[in-house]
PDB file of C-alpha atoms in Angstrom:
ATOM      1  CA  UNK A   1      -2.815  11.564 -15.890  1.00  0.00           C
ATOM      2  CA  UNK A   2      -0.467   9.598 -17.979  1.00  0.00           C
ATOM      3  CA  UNK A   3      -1.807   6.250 -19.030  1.00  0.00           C
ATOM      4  CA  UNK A   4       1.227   4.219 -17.911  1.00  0.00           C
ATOM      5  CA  UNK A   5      -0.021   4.015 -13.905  1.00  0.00           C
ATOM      6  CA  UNK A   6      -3.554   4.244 -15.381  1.00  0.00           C
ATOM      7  CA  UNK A   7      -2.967   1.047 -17.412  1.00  0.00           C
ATOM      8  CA  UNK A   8      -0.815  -0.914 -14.714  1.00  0.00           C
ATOM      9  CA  UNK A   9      -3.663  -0.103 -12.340  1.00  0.00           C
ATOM     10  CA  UNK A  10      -6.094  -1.451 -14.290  1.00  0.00           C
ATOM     11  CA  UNK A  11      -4.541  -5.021 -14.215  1.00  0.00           C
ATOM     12  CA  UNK A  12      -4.153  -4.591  -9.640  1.00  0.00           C
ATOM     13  CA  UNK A  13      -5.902  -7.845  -7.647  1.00  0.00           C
ATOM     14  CA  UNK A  14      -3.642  -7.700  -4.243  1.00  0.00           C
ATOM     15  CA  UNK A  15      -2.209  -4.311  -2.977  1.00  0.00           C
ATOM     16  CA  UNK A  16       0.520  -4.689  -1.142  1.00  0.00           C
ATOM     17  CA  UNK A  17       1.247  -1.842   1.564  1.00  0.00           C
ATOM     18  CA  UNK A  18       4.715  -0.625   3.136  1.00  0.00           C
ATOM     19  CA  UNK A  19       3.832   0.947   6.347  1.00  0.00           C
ATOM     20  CA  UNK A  20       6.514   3.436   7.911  1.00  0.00           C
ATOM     21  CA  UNK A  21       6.197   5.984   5.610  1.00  0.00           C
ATOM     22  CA  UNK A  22       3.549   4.758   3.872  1.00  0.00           C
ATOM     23  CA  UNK A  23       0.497   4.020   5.680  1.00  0.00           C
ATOM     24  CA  UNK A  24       2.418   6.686   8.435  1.00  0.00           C
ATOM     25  CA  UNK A  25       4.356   9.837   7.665  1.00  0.00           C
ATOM     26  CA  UNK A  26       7.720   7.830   8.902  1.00  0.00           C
ATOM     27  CA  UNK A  27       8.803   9.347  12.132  1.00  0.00           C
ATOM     28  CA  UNK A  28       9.142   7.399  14.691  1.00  0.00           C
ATOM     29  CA  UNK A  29       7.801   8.241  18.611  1.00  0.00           C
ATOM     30  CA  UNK A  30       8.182   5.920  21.694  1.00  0.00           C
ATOM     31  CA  UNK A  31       6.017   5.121  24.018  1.00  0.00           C
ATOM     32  CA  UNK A  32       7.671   4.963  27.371  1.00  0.00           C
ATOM     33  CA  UNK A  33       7.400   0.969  27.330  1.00  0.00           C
ATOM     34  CA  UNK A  34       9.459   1.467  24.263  1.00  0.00           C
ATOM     35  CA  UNK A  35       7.305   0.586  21.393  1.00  0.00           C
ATOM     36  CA  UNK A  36       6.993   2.984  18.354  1.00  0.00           C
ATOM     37  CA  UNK A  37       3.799   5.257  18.537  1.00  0.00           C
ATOM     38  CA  UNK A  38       2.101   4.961  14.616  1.00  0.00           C
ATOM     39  CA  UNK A  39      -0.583   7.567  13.897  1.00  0.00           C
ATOM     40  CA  UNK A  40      -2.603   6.002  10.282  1.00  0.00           C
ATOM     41  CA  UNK A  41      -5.009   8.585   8.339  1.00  0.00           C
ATOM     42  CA  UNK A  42      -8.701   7.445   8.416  1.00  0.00           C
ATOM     43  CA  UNK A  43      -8.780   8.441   4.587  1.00  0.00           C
ATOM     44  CA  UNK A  44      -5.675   5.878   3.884  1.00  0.00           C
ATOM     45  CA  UNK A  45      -7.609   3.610   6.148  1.00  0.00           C
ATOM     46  CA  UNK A  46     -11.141   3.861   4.360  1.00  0.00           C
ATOM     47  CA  UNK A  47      -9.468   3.887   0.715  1.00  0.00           C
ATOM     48  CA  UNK A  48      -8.009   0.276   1.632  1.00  0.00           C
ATOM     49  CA  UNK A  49     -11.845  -0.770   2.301  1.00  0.00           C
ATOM     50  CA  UNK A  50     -12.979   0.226  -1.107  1.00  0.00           C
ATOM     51  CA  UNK A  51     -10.487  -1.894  -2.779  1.00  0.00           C
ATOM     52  CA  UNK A  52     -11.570  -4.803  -0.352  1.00  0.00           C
ATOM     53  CA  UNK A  53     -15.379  -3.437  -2.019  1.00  0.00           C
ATOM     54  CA  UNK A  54     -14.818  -4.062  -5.192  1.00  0.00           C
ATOM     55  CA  UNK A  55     -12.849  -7.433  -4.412  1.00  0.00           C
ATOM     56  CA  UNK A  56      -9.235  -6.278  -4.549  1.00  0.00           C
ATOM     57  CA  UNK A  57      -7.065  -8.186  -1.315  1.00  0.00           C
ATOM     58  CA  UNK A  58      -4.799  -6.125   0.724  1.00  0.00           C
ATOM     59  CA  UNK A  59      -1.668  -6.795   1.982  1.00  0.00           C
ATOM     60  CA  UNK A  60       0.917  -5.705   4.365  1.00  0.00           C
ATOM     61  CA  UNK A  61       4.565  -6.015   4.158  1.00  0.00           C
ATOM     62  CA  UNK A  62       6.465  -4.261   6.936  1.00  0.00           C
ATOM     63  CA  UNK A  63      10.347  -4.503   7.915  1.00  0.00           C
ATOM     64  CA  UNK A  64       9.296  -3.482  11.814  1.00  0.00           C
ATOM     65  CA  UNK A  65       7.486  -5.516  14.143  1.00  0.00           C
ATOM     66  CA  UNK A  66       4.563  -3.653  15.526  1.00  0.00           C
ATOM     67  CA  UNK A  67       1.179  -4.622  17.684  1.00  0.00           C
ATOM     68  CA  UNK A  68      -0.041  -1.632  16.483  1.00  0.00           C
ATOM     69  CA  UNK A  69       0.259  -2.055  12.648  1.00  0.00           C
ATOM     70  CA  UNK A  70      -1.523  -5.270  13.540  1.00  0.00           C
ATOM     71  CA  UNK A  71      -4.257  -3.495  15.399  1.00  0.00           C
ATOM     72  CA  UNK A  72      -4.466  -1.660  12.675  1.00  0.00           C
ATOM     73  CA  UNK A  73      -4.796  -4.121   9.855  1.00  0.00           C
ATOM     74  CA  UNK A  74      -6.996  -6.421  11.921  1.00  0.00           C
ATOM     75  CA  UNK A  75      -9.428  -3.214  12.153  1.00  0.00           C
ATOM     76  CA  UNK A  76      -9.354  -3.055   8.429  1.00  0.00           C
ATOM     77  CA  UNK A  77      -9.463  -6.674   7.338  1.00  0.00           C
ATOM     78  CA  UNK A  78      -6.351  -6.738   5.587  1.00  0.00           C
ATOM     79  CA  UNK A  79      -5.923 -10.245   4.799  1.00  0.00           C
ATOM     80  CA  UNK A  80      -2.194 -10.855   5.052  1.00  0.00           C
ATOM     81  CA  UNK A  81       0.291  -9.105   7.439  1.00  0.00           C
ATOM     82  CA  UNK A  82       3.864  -9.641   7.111  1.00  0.00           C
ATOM     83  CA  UNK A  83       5.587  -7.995  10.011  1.00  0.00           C
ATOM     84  CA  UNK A  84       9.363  -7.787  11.011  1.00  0.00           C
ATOM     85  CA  UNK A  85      10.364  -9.098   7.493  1.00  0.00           C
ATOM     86  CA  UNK A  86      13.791  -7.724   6.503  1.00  0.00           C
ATOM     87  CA  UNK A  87      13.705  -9.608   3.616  1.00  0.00           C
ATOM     88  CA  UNK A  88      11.185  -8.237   2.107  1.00  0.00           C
ATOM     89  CA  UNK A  89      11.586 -10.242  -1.877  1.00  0.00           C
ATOM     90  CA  UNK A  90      11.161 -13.367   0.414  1.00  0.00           C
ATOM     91  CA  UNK A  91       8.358 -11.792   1.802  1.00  0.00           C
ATOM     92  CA  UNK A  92       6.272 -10.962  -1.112  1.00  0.00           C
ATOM     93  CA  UNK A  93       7.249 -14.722  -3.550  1.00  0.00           C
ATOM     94  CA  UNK A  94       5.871 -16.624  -0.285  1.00  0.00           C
ATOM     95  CA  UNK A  95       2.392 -13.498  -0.964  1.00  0.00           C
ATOM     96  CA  UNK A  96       2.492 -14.560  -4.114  1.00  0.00           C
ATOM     97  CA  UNK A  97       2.444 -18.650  -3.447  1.00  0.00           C
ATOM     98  CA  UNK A  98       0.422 -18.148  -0.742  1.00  0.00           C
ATOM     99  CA  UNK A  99      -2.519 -16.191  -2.730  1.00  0.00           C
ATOM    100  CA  UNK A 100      -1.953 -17.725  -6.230  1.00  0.00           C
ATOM    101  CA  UNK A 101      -1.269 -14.415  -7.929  1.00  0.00           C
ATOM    102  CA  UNK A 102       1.223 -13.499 -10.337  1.00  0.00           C
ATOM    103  CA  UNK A 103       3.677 -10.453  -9.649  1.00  0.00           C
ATOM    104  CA  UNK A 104       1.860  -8.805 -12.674  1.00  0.00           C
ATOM    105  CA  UNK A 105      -1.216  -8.706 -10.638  1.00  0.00           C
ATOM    106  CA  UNK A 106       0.525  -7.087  -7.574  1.00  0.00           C
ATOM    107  CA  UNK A 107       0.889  -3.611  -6.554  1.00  0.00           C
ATOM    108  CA  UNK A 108       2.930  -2.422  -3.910  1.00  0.00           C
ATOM    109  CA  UNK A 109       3.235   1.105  -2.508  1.00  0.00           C
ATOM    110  CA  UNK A 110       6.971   1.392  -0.380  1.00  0.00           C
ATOM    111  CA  UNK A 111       9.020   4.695  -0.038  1.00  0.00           C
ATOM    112  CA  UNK A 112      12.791   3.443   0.653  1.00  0.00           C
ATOM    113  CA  UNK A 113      15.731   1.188  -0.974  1.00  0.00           C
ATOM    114  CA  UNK A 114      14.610  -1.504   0.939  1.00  0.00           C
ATOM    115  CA  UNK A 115      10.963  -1.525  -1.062  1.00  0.00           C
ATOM    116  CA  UNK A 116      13.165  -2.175  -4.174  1.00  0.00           C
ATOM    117  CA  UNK A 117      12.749  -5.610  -4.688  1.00  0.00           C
ATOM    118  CA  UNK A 118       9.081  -5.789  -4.853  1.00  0.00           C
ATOM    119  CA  UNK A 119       8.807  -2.415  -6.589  1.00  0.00           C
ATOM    120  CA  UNK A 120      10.598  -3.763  -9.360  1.00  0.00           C
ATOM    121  CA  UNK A 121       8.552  -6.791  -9.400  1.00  0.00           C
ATOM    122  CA  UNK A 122       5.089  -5.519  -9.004  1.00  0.00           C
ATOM    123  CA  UNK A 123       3.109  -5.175 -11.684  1.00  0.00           C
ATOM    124  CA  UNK A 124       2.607  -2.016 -10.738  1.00  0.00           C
ATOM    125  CA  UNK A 125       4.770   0.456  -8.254  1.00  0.00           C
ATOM    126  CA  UNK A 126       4.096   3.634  -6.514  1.00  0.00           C
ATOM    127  CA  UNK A 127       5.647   5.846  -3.562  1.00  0.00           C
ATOM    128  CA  UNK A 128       5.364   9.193  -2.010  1.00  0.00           C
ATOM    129  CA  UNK A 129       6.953  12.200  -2.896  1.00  0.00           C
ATOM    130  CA  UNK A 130       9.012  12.274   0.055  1.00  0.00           C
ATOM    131  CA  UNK A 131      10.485   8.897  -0.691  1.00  0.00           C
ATOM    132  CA  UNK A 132      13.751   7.906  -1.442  1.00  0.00           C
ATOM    133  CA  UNK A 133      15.180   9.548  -5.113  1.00  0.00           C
ATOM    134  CA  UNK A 134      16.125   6.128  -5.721  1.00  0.00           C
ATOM    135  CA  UNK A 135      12.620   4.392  -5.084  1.00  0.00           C
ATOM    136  CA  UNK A 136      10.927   7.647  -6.584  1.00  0.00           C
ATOM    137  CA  UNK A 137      13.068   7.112  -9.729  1.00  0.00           C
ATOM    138  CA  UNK A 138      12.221   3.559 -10.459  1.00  0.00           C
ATOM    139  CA  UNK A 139       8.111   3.448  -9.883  1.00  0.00           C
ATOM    140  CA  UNK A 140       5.149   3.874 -12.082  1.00  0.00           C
ATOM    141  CA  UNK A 141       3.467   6.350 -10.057  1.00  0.00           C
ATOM    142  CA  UNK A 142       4.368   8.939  -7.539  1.00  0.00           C
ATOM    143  CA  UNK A 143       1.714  10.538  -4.923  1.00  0.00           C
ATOM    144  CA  UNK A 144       0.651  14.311  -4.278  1.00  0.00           C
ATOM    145  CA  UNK A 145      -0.124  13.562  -1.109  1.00  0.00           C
ATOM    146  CA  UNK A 146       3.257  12.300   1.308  1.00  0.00           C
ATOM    147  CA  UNK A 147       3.079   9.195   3.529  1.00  0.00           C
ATOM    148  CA  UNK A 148       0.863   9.008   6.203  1.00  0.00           C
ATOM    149  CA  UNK A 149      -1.425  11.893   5.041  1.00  0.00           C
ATOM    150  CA  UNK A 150      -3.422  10.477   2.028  1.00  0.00           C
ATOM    151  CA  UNK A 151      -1.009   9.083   0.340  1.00  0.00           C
ATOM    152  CA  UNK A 152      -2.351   5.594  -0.108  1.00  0.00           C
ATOM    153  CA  UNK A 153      -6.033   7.029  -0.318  1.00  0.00           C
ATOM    154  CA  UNK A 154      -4.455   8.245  -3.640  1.00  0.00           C
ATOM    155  CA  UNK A 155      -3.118   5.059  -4.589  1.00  0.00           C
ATOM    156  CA  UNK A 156      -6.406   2.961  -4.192  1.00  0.00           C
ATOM    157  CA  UNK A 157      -8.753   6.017  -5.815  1.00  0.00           C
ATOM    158  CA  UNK A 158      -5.945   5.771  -9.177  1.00  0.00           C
ATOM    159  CA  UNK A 159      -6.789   1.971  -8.900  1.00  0.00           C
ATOM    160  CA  UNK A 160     -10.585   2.151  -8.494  1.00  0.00           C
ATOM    161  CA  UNK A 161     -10.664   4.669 -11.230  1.00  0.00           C
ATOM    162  CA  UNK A 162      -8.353   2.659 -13.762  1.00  0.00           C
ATOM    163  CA  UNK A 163     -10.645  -0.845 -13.214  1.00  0.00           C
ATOM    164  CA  UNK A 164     -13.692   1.587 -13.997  1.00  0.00           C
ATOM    165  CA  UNK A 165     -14.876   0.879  -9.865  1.00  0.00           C
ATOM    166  CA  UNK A 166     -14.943   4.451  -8.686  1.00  0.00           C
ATOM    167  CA  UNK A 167     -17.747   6.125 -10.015  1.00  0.00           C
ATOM    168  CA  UNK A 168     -20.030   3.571  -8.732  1.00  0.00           C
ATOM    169  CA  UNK A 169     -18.188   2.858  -5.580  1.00  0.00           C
ATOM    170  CA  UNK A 170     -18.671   7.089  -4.672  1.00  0.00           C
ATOM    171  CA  UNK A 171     -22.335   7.257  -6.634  1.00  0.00           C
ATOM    172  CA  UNK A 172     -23.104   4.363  -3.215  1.00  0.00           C
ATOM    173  CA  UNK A 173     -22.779   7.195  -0.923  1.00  0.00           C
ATOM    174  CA  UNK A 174     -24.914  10.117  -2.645  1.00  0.00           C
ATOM    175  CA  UNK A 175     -28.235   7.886  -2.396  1.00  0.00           C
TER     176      UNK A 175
END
């Protein structure tokens, strides 16, 4: 692996997680009360513990309003949910006051234009490969695995591997 993601992994203390797309594969199913159906992979799900393990915070910026993204998140102890935020810069500078971390520090995993802002910002960027060319162009790392289906499992091994927390995290479940 190249060591520009390795390196800008190394320096991660908040993830920061997109979710349509992301944490989902992106299509969108209603329920006949009319909210949106989300279906979340339980490896995406149980690579956002192991950061929380080895004392990384998790974060979750999202542009649509969802009880079940908060379901979600509340299951997995993500610390700060952001939910309905168009503005999504906004979003992430009130993360950042609110948590005392510098954008440097950040990481954020998004997969469309409106990602942008923080993807330039973070210190360091990824997305999926069946993002948006424009956001795919502009990160530091881009998944093998597309949204929804391991795609963020990928993202938190890459950071547990680059901050030297892997190998000890995995040897905890061969004794």
């Amino acid at each position: 692996m190249p060591d520009k993601p390795f390196s800008k992994a190394r320096q991660v203390r908040l993830m920061i997680f997109d979710v349509d797309g992301i944490l989902t594969d992106g299509k969108l199913v209603f329920g006949s009360d009319g909210e949106a159906l989300k279906i979340f992979h339980v490896l995406d799900g149980h690579g956002i513990k192991l950061l929380q393990q080895s004392g990384i915070q998790t974060a979750i910026i999202s542009a649509r309003k969802s009880d079940m993204v908060m379901r979600r998140a509340e299951d997995l102890g993500i610390g700060h949910v952001q939910l309905g935020i168009q503005d999504k810069l906004s979003a992430f500078t009130m993360l950042l006051s609110k948590t005392g971390m510098t954008a440097a520090h950040c990481g954020y995993i998004g997969d469309d234009v409106i990602d942008l802002p923080i993807l330039t910002r973070a210190g360091f960027s990824a997305s999926v490969p069946n993002g948006h060319i424009e956001v795919r162009s502009r990160v530091d790392y881009v998944t093998e695995a597309t949204g929804g289906n391991g795609a963020v499992r990928e993202v938190c091994d890459l950071i547990l591997q680059a901050q030297d927390k892997y190998a000890a995290l995995m040897e905890s479940y061969l004794k």
